[in-house]
Amino acid sequence: MATETPRQLNPLDRGLYALFAQHADSGRHDGDRVRYRAADLDASFELYLARTYGLAWVTGLAGCLFLLVVTAVVPPSVLAEVVAFFQNGVPIVNQVHWPVVPRPVVAVGAGLVGGGTLRLLVLRAGSTYLRWVGKARRSDIEATLPGAVRYLRVLASGEHDQRAMLRRVADQDAYGETAVAFQRILNRAALTGSLDEGLEHVASETPSRDLLAPFLLKFREHANQSADALEGYLQMEGRLLSHEQSRRHERATGFLELLAELFVVLLVLPALLVLIVTIMGVLSPGLSEQV
């Protein structure tokens, strides 16, 4: 996780940092800070938030200026029709007798409302992006952790250095975000001089709270006991994770089969309705005759 200082930033980021970095201490961004840890972006949380606020203000000002100009130059007849539509079609608003509002007031009001709305939408999009990145990392860890644990079990049978084992997995691109998490463990251990500190730190920030976090804590516990205890734990955990992965694949396969069947029904149903209508059209004259 990056921790840039203002002097290390380019002039644009330095300006945004000076203007908006104080928002990172606000309580309304506590949830964003948690999602940021799960996302594991290159930029620091303060810089990411400053960039988001900068983009939000630029977008809001641009939208405000655009609506202000459009409202100011639109023909009076079109503006009157729009105002009449809202006055007559929106509930509660159509029950109030509104006075005639001058065009400059309408233009300024439309610009402020539109610009403020765009600004809030950009801020919400920044928070949503962190959530999406965190979910993507969690899905990748769930898919790659079983294979990484099986590889660790193989390594544990001939290797007793935990750092070397984690480094072997971290060097494998096939393990995706799991390998990235192991590399972060090694980086943290290199800074603090303690592998246990690295395991605990990554376990507290990983988006995979149900799989990777308990695995890392139990890995530390068994590694501190003995090499045989660690190997036995990795063997058992590899089987459990493989079984859980198979169950997820079965659930996903069943869901896809259900979607395929529903798609087939939606394709067949219109043709079936046409056939029923055609048959009824042929039989209805005979059914309507008196007996």
XYZ file of N, CA and C in Angstrom, residues 32-241:
630
model
N -15.008 4.085 3.250
C -14.130 4.108 2.076
C -12.716 3.672 2.441
N -12.271 4.007 3.643
C -10.927 3.590 4.064
C -10.848 2.067 4.181
N -11.897 1.451 4.706
C -11.929 -0.011 4.796
C -11.931 -0.631 3.406
N -12.748 -0.081 2.508
C -12.781 -0.608 1.137
C -11.470 -0.357 0.415
N -10.782 0.735 0.758
C -9.485 1.012 0.131
C -8.449 -0.037 0.532
N -8.456 -0.449 1.802
C -7.512 -1.496 2.226
C -7.760 -2.782 1.453
N -9.023 -3.099 1.206
C -9.334 -4.309 0.451
C -8.951 -4.170 -1.016
N -9.032 -2.939 -1.548
C -8.706 -2.737 -2.965
C -7.208 -2.791 -3.227
N -6.372 -2.336 -2.262
C -4.908 -2.381 -2.390
C -4.439 -1.638 -3.634
N -4.759 -0.345 -3.712
C -4.346 0.476 -4.844
C -2.910 0.952 -4.665
N -2.321 1.427 -5.774
C -0.945 1.917 -5.726
C -0.848 3.254 -4.993
N -1.847 4.110 -5.172
C -1.829 5.419 -4.522
C -2.308 5.300 -3.079
N -1.873 6.229 -2.244
C -2.327 6.252 -0.861
C -3.797 6.652 -0.800
N -4.418 6.380 0.352
C -5.838 6.690 0.492
C -6.080 8.201 0.404
N -5.205 8.994 0.995
C -5.365 10.446 0.940
C -5.270 10.947 -0.489
N -4.312 10.411 -1.260
C -4.162 10.846 -2.642
C -5.346 10.387 -3.492
N -5.812 9.166 -3.290
C -6.967 8.684 -4.044
C -8.198 9.541 -3.759
N -8.402 9.879 -2.495
C -9.550 10.703 -2.141
C -9.395 12.112 -2.701
N -8.170 12.644 -2.684
C -7.951 13.976 -3.247
C -8.222 13.991 -4.751
N -7.797 12.959 -5.461
C -8.083 12.876 -6.891
C -9.578 12.757 -7.155
N -10.265 11.977 -6.320
C -11.706 11.821 -6.500
C -12.428 13.139 -6.271
N -12.043 13.857 -5.221
C -12.663 15.159 -4.958
C -12.338 16.154 -6.066
N -11.107 16.127 -6.563
C -10.756 17.023 -7.663
C -11.582 16.750 -8.899
N -11.727 15.475 -9.259
C -12.550 15.117 -10.407
C -14.008 15.487 -10.177
N -14.488 15.309 -8.936
C -15.877 15.647 -8.628
C -16.122 17.140 -8.786
N -15.198 17.962 -8.308
C -15.384 19.401 -8.424
C -15.288 19.859 -9.877
N -14.354 19.310 -10.634
C -14.246 19.687 -12.050
C -15.508 19.289 -12.811
N -15.989 18.060 -12.559
C -17.208 17.611 -13.223
C -18.407 18.456 -12.816
N -18.519 18.772 -11.523
C -19.632 19.582 -11.059
C -19.611 20.986 -11.634
N -18.424 21.605 -11.674
C -18.329 22.954 -12.245
C -18.621 22.949 -13.742
N -18.124 21.924 -14.442
C -18.404 21.831 -15.876
C -19.900 21.648 -16.130
N -20.538 20.751 -15.350
C -21.975 20.558 -15.509
C -22.764 21.799 -15.154
N -22.349 22.509 -14.103
C -23.022 23.743 -13.722
C -22.911 24.792 -14.828
N -21.721 24.953 -15.382
C -21.531 25.920 -16.465
C -22.332 25.532 -17.702
N -22.344 24.240 -18.034
C -23.090 23.784 -19.210
C -24.589 24.058 -19.057
N -25.156 23.694 -17.896
C -26.588 23.930 -17.680
C -26.910 25.411 -17.618
N -25.986 26.189 -17.061
C -26.204 27.630 -17.001
C -26.270 28.240 -18.388
N -25.350 27.835 -19.267
C -25.340 28.369 -20.631
C -26.551 27.881 -21.409
N -26.867 26.576 -21.285
C -28.006 26.035 -22.024
C -29.300 26.699 -21.592
N -29.493 26.867 -20.290
C -30.719 27.492 -19.795
C -30.795 28.955 -20.200
N -29.638 29.605 -20.336
C -29.631 31.023 -20.679
C -29.918 31.257 -22.163
N -29.540 30.326 -23.033
C -29.695 30.546 -24.476
C -30.879 29.800 -25.066
N -31.547 28.939 -24.302
C -32.660 28.191 -24.848
C -33.805 29.163 -25.130
N -34.584 28.936 -26.182
C -35.705 29.835 -26.505
C -36.718 29.892 -25.373
N -37.348 31.043 -25.167
C -38.327 31.177 -24.072
C -39.488 30.196 -24.173
N -39.908 29.859 -25.400
C -41.031 28.936 -25.553
C -40.672 27.536 -25.049
N -39.465 27.077 -25.352
C -39.033 25.760 -24.891
C -38.910 25.739 -23.375
N -38.342 26.810 -22.811
C -38.199 26.880 -21.357
C -39.568 26.910 -20.681
N -40.513 27.620 -21.289
C -41.862 27.668 -20.713
C -42.524 26.298 -20.747
N -42.309 25.530 -21.826
C -42.882 24.182 -21.904
C -42.276 23.250 -20.858
N -40.985 23.357 -20.639
C -40.341 22.524 -19.629
C -40.871 22.861 -18.246
N -40.956 24.145 -17.928
C -41.475 24.554 -16.625
C -42.913 24.107 -16.454
N -43.732 24.243 -17.530
C -45.120 23.802 -17.452
C -45.223 22.292 -17.252
N -44.319 21.538 -17.874
C -44.334 20.083 -17.700
C -44.103 19.703 -16.247
N -43.110 20.326 -15.610
C -42.834 20.005 -14.212
C -43.955 20.492 -13.295
N -44.522 21.643 -13.619
C -45.586 22.161 -12.771
C -46.859 21.333 -12.867
N -47.109 20.744 -14.027
C -48.344 19.999 -14.226
C -48.189 18.493 -14.030
N -46.965 17.977 -14.214
C -46.791 16.533 -14.201
C -46.191 15.950 -12.944
N -45.491 16.756 -12.148
C -44.847 16.236 -10.942
C -45.812 16.359 -9.768
N -46.066 15.266 -9.026
C -46.961 15.352 -7.861
C -46.452 16.357 -6.842
N -47.385 16.967 -6.131
C -47.156 17.980 -5.100
C -46.755 19.306 -5.740
N -45.828 19.232 -6.732
C -45.435 20.465 -7.401
C -46.612 21.062 -8.157
N -47.463 20.188 -8.750
C -48.587 20.698 -9.528
C -49.706 21.267 -8.665
N -49.590 21.098 -7.327
C -50.607 21.645 -6.428
C -50.234 23.029 -5.904
N -49.021 23.469 -6.214
C -48.529 24.747 -5.706
C -48.572 25.772 -6.826
N -49.023 26.952 -6.498
C -49.040 28.043 -7.481
C -47.689 28.750 -7.449
N -46.903 28.525 -8.488
C -45.552 29.080 -8.533
C -45.573 30.455 -9.214
N -44.876 31.386 -8.620
C -44.782 32.699 -9.284
C -43.867 32.631 -10.495
N -43.940 33.622 -11.320
C -43.086 33.690 -12.508
C -41.654 33.975 -12.064
N -40.748 33.064 -12.427
C -39.349 33.178 -12.012
C -38.543 33.751 -13.172
N -37.727 34.764 -12.930
C -36.905 35.313 -14.019
C -35.949 34.265 -14.582
N -35.610 34.432 -15.867
C -34.723 33.478 -16.529
C -33.357 33.371 -15.844
N -32.692 34.452 -15.438
C -31.385 34.283 -14.771
C -31.462 33.433 -13.509
N -32.564 33.580 -12.758
C -32.709 32.777 -11.544
C -32.864 31.307 -11.896
N -33.649 31.018 -12.945
C -33.831 29.633 -13.381
C -32.502 29.046 -13.862
N -31.727 29.835 -14.612
C -30.450 29.347 -15.127
C -29.477 29.046 -13.982
N -29.394 29.950 -13.016
C -28.477 29.728 -11.892
C -28.936 28.530 -11.055
N -30.238 28.431 -10.813
C -30.752 27.301 -10.035
C -30.494 25.972 -10.712
N -30.748 25.911 -12.038
C -30.506 24.666 -12.770
C -29.027 24.304 -12.759
N -28.160 25.307 -12.899
C -26.725 25.036 -12.899
C -26.244 24.528 -11.548
N -26.709 25.144 -10.452
C -26.278 24.716 -9.125
C -26.785 23.319 -8.790
N -28.050 23.062 -9.105
C -28.599 21.736 -8.805
C -27.915 20.665 -9.638
N -27.757 20.918 -10.944
C -27.113 19.929 -11.809
C -25.655 19.706 -11.448
N -24.919 20.794 -11.170
C -23.511 20.653 -10.802
C -23.331 19.936 -9.477
N -24.172 20.264 -8.493
C -24.081 19.568 -7.216
C -24.409 18.088 -7.329
N -25.386 17.770 -8.172
C -25.735 16.361 -8.368
C -24.599 15.599 -9.031
N -23.977 16.181 -10.040
C -22.847 15.519 -10.700
C -21.679 15.318 -9.736
N -21.449 16.299 -8.894
C -20.356 16.167 -7.920
C -20.622 15.007 -6.973
N -21.829 14.897 -6.460
C -22.156 13.789 -5.561
C -22.067 12.447 -6.279
N -22.468 12.401 -7.549
C -22.395 11.147 -8.301
C -20.956 10.702 -8.509
N -20.051 11.638 -8.759
C -18.639 11.272 -8.937
C -18.056 10.754 -7.630
N -18.393 11.388 -6.511
C -17.914 10.897 -5.217
C -18.447 9.503 -4.930
N -19.714 9.279 -5.257
C -20.279 7.945 -5.047
C -19.618 6.927 -5.981
N -19.296 7.350 -7.207
C -18.624 6.445 -8.144
C -17.237 6.063 -7.637
N -16.528 6.997 -6.991
C -15.223 6.669 -6.423
C -15.322 5.624 -5.336
N -16.349 5.728 -4.489
C -16.557 4.717 -3.449
C -16.966 3.374 -4.055
N -17.814 3.426 -5.076
C -18.240 2.191 -5.742
C -17.073 1.492 -6.430
N -16.154 2.265 -6.988
C -14.985 1.670 -7.634
C -14.139 0.883 -6.633
N -13.957 1.436 -5.436
C -13.211 0.704 -4.409
C -13.913 -0.606 -4.060
N -15.236 -0.559 -3.982
C -15.989 -1.776 -3.651
C -15.829 -2.817 -4.752
N -15.884 -2.399 -6.005
C -15.737 -3.340 -7.121
C -14.352 -3.972 -7.137
N -13.324 -3.156 -6.925
C -11.957 -3.690 -6.929
C -11.780 -4.695 -5.796
N -12.322 -4.374 -4.620
C -12.230 -5.306 -3.506
C -12.938 -6.615 -3.780
N -14.116 -6.563 -4.398
C -14.838 -7.795 -4.735
C -14.082 -8.605 -5.774
N -13.467 -7.923 -6.747
C -12.692 -8.635 -7.764
C -11.486 -9.336 -7.137
N -10.804 -8.671 -6.216
C -9.661 -9.301 -5.537
C -10.111 -10.486 -4.691
N -11.239 -10.340 -4.001
C -11.733 -11.440 -3.181
C -12.084 -12.656 -4.040
N -12.716 -12.425 -5.182
C -13.055 -13.539 -6.070
C -11.809 -14.222 -6.598
N -10.780 -13.414 -6.931
C -9.539 -13.998 -7.440
C -8.837 -14.813 -6.362
N -8.854 -14.328 -5.117
C -8.229 -15.078 -4.031
C -8.962 -16.388 -3.790
N -10.287 -16.362 -3.819
C -11.058 -17.585 -3.621
C -10.768 -18.615 -4.710
N -10.449 -18.145 -5.914
C -10.174 -19.072 -7.014
C -8.749 -19.618 -6.978
N -7.793 -18.849 -6.458
C -6.387 -19.247 -6.526
C -5.823 -19.771 -5.212
N -6.496 -19.507 -4.090
C -5.958 -19.947 -2.798
C -5.856 -21.465 -2.680
N -6.842 -22.261 -3.128
C -6.675 -23.721 -3.008
C -5.426 -24.251 -3.698
N -5.145 -23.778 -4.907
C -3.933 -24.214 -5.598
C -2.680 -23.771 -4.884
N -2.689 -22.559 -4.328
C -1.518 -22.076 -3.604
C -1.276 -22.896 -2.345
N -2.347 -23.288 -1.660
C -2.180 -24.095 -0.441
C -1.639 -25.478 -0.786
N -2.119 -26.059 -1.874
C -1.579 -27.368 -2.290
C -0.093 -27.261 -2.629
N 0.289 -26.158 -3.258
C 1.707 -25.956 -3.588
C 2.529 -25.767 -2.315
N 1.970 -25.056 -1.339
C 2.669 -24.900 -0.061
C 2.851 -26.244 0.641
N 1.861 -27.112 0.516
C 1.984 -28.429 1.152
C 3.123 -29.228 0.525
N 3.241 -29.125 -0.788
C 4.346 -29.813 -1.470
C 5.687 -29.229 -1.021
N 5.747 -27.909 -0.912
C 6.992 -27.274 -0.485
C 7.324 -27.612 0.963
N 6.299 -27.737 1.811
C 6.534 -28.007 3.225
C 7.139 -29.374 3.458
N 6.948 -30.296 2.517
C 7.523 -31.630 2.691
C 9.045 -31.636 2.555
N 9.623 -30.626 1.902
C 11.071 -30.591 1.760
C 11.700 -29.276 2.159
N 10.877 -28.295 2.574
C 11.378 -26.961 2.921
C 10.782 -26.555 4.260
N 11.646 -26.052 5.160
C 11.181 -25.655 6.488
C 11.314 -24.154 6.726
N 11.718 -23.408 5.719
C 11.812 -21.960 5.836
C 10.513 -21.348 5.316
N 9.724 -20.764 6.222
C 8.422 -20.242 5.817
C 8.550 -19.107 4.801
N 9.549 -18.262 4.954
C 9.718 -17.161 4.007
C 10.038 -17.683 2.615
N 10.868 -18.695 2.542
C 11.195 -19.274 1.235
C 9.967 -19.910 0.595
N 9.129 -20.549 1.403
C 7.903 -21.148 0.873
C 6.964 -20.073 0.323
N 6.780 -19.019 1.089
C 5.893 -17.948 0.629
C 6.460 -17.247 -0.599
N 7.782 -17.128 -0.651
C 8.401 -16.481 -1.812
C 8.225 -17.329 -3.068
N 8.278 -18.633 -2.936
C 8.074 -19.512 -4.091
C 6.660 -19.344 -4.648
N 5.682 -19.219 -3.764
C 4.306 -19.011 -4.224
C 4.136 -17.605 -4.802
N 4.745 -16.610 -4.162
C 4.604 -15.235 -4.641
C 5.211 -15.043 -6.020
N 6.183 -15.873 -6.385
C 6.818 -15.748 -7.700
C 5.991 -16.389 -8.814
N 4.914 -17.083 -8.455
C 4.081 -17.754 -9.451
C 2.920 -16.849 -9.854
N 2.921 -16.399 -11.110
C 1.844 -15.534 -11.586
C 0.507 -16.264 -11.658
N 0.533 -17.583 -11.709
C -0.712 -18.337 -11.833
C -1.588 -18.212 -10.605
N -1.035 -17.795 -9.469
C -1.817 -17.708 -8.244
C -2.401 -16.319 -8.019
N -2.266 -15.437 -8.969
C -2.993 -14.173 -8.981
C -2.869 -13.361 -7.713
N -4.036 -12.970 -7.165
C -4.061 -12.110 -5.984
C -3.537 -12.817 -4.744
N -3.589 -14.141 -4.715
C -2.987 -14.858 -3.591
C -1.478 -14.657 -3.585
N -0.855 -14.720 -4.757
C 0.575 -14.456 -4.842
C 0.896 -13.012 -4.459
N 0.014 -12.071 -4.852
C 0.216 -10.673 -4.466
C 0.145 -10.515 -2.950
N -0.798 -11.200 -2.319
C -0.913 -11.138 -0.860
C 0.328 -11.712 -0.189
N 0.853 -12.820 -0.705
C 2.066 -13.397 -0.125
C 3.262 -12.463 -0.302
N 3.332 -11.774 -1.429
C 4.413 -10.819 -1.637
C 4.310 -9.656 -0.651
N 3.094 -9.235 -0.357
C 2.906 -8.172 0.636
C 3.335 -8.649 2.024
N 3.098 -9.916 2.306
C 3.563 -10.474 3.594
C 5.084 -10.390 3.685
N 5.755 -10.779 2.611
C 7.213 -10.745 2.613
C 7.743 -9.318 2.706
N 7.074 -8.387 2.009
C 7.509 -6.991 2.086
C 7.343 -6.438 3.499
N 6.228 -6.749 4.119
C 5.998 -6.296 5.490
C 6.984 -6.940 6.456
N 7.269 -8.222 6.237
C 8.232 -8.905 7.097
C 9.629 -8.316 6.937
N 9.972 -7.897 5.707
C 11.279 -7.286 5.490
C 11.394 -5.939 6.200
N 10.275 -5.211 6.290
C 10.295 -3.908 6.955
C 10.347 -4.044 8.473
N 9.581 -4.982 8.999
C 9.478 -5.124 10.455
C 10.441 -6.154 11.029
N 10.976 -7.026 10.170
C 11.850 -8.082 10.649
C 11.124 -9.259 11.264
N 9.802 -9.309 11.121
C 9.012 -10.385 11.720
C 8.015 -10.895 10.693
N 8.086 -12.192 10.393
C 7.123 -12.794 9.476
C 5.732 -12.837 10.099
N 5.666 -13.029 11.410
C 4.369 -13.039 12.080
C 3.662 -11.696 11.919
N 4.425 -10.612 11.984
C 3.840 -9.286 11.801
C 3.283 -9.134 10.387
N 4.013 -9.637 9.397
C 3.525 -9.567 8.018
C 2.265 -10.384 7.821
N 2.214 -11.582 8.394
C 1.020 -12.414 8.274
C -0.187 -11.749 8.933
N 0.019 -11.199 10.110
C -1.099 -10.574 10.815
C -1.567 -9.311 10.102
N -0.645 -8.542 9.557
C -1.005 -7.297 8.874
C -1.832 -7.583 7.621
N -1.391 -8.517 6.801
C -2.123 -8.828 5.576
C -3.462 -9.490 5.906
N -3.505 -10.302 6.950
C -4.764 -10.932 7.348
C -5.795 -9.899 7.778
N -5.348 -8.787 8.349
C -6.275 -7.754 8.805
C -6.770 -6.865 7.681
N -6.091 -6.864 6.516
C -6.469 -5.971 5.431
C -6.959 -6.686 4.183
N -6.874 -7.998 4.123
C -7.287 -8.703 2.922
C -8.796 -8.644 2.742
N -9.295 -8.561 1.517
C -10.747 -8.592 1.307
C -11.343 -9.973 1.529
N -10.530 -11.012 1.525
C -11.018 -12.372 1.733
C -11.018 -12.669 3.228
N -12.056 -12.179 3.920
C -12.123 -12.331 5.364
C -12.477 -13.751 5.775
N -13.105 -14.512 4.873
C -13.551 -15.862 5.217
C -12.549 -16.947 4.867
N -11.628 -16.673 3.935
C -10.693 -17.712 3.491
C -9.243 -17.358 3.803
N -8.756 -16.286 3.186
C -7.331 -15.990 3.310
C -6.959 -15.528 4.720
N -7.779 -14.684 5.337
C -7.441 -14.172 6.672
C -7.303 -15.297 7.707
N -8.285 -16.203 7.849
C -8.080 -17.294 8.827
C -6.954 -18.240 8.428
N -6.725 -18.423 7.121
C -5.626 -19.297 6.704
C -4.285 -18.729 7.143
N -4.079 -17.419 6.966
C -2.800 -16.821 7.336
C -2.570 -16.888 8.848
N -3.621 -16.650 9.623
C -3.461 -16.712 11.078
C -3.161 -18.136 11.548
N -3.837 -19.123 10.950
C -3.566 -20.517 11.324
C -2.206 -20.977 10.787
N -1.802 -20.450 9.640
C -0.468 -20.747 9.115
C 0.596 -20.271 10.098
N 0.423 -19.067 10.626
C 1.377 -18.553 11.613
C 1.377 -19.415 12.863
N 0.192 -19.818 13.316
C 0.104 -20.613 14.535
C 0.806 -21.954 14.384
N 0.544 -22.665 13.297
C 1.155 -23.983 13.114
C 2.637 -23.880 12.756
N 3.019 -22.801 12.058
C 4.441 -22.628 11.744
C 5.268 -22.407 12.994
N 4.682 -21.770 14.013
C 5.402 -21.548 15.264
C 5.482 -22.817 16.117
N 4.667 -23.817 15.800
C 4.710 -25.068 16.564
C 5.835 -25.971 16.073
N 5.704 -26.436 14.840
C 6.740 -27.309 14.289
C 6.503 -27.468 12.794
N 7.507 -27.992 12.093
C 7.367 -28.218 10.655
C 6.332 -29.300 10.367
N 6.268 -30.328 11.207
C 5.279 -31.388 10.995
C 3.856 -30.862 11.196
N 3.674 -29.989 12.193
C 2.345 -29.412 12.421
C 1.923 -28.549 11.243
N 2.863 -27.804 10.682
C 2.547 -26.973 9.525
C 2.200 -27.824 8.316
N 2.964 -28.872 8.077
C 2.686 -29.734 6.934
C 1.327 -30.412 7.074
N 1.019 -30.900 8.283
C -0.282 -31.521 8.502
C -1.423 -30.534 8.312
N -1.235 -29.304 8.777
C -2.285 -28.297 8.599
C -2.482 -27.962 7.125
N -1.385 -27.810 6.381
C -1.503 -27.499 4.959
C -2.185 -28.627 4.195
N -1.917 -29.864 4.568
C -2.568 -30.994 3.916
C -4.078 -30.978 4.179
N -4.447 -30.760 5.438
C -5.869 -30.721 5.772
C -6.556 -29.507 5.135
N -5.921 -28.348 5.194
C -6.516 -27.138 4.633
C -6.633 -27.234 3.124
N -5.664 -27.861 2.469
C -5.748 -28.036 1.021
C -6.950 -28.867 0.632
N -7.231 -29.919 1.387
C -8.398 -30.751 1.090
C -9.695 -29.975 1.309
N -9.757 -29.219 2.412
C -10.974 -28.469 2.696
C -11.227 -27.394 1.641
N -10.181 -26.691 1.247
C -10.352 -25.644 0.247
C -10.711 -26.226 -1.112
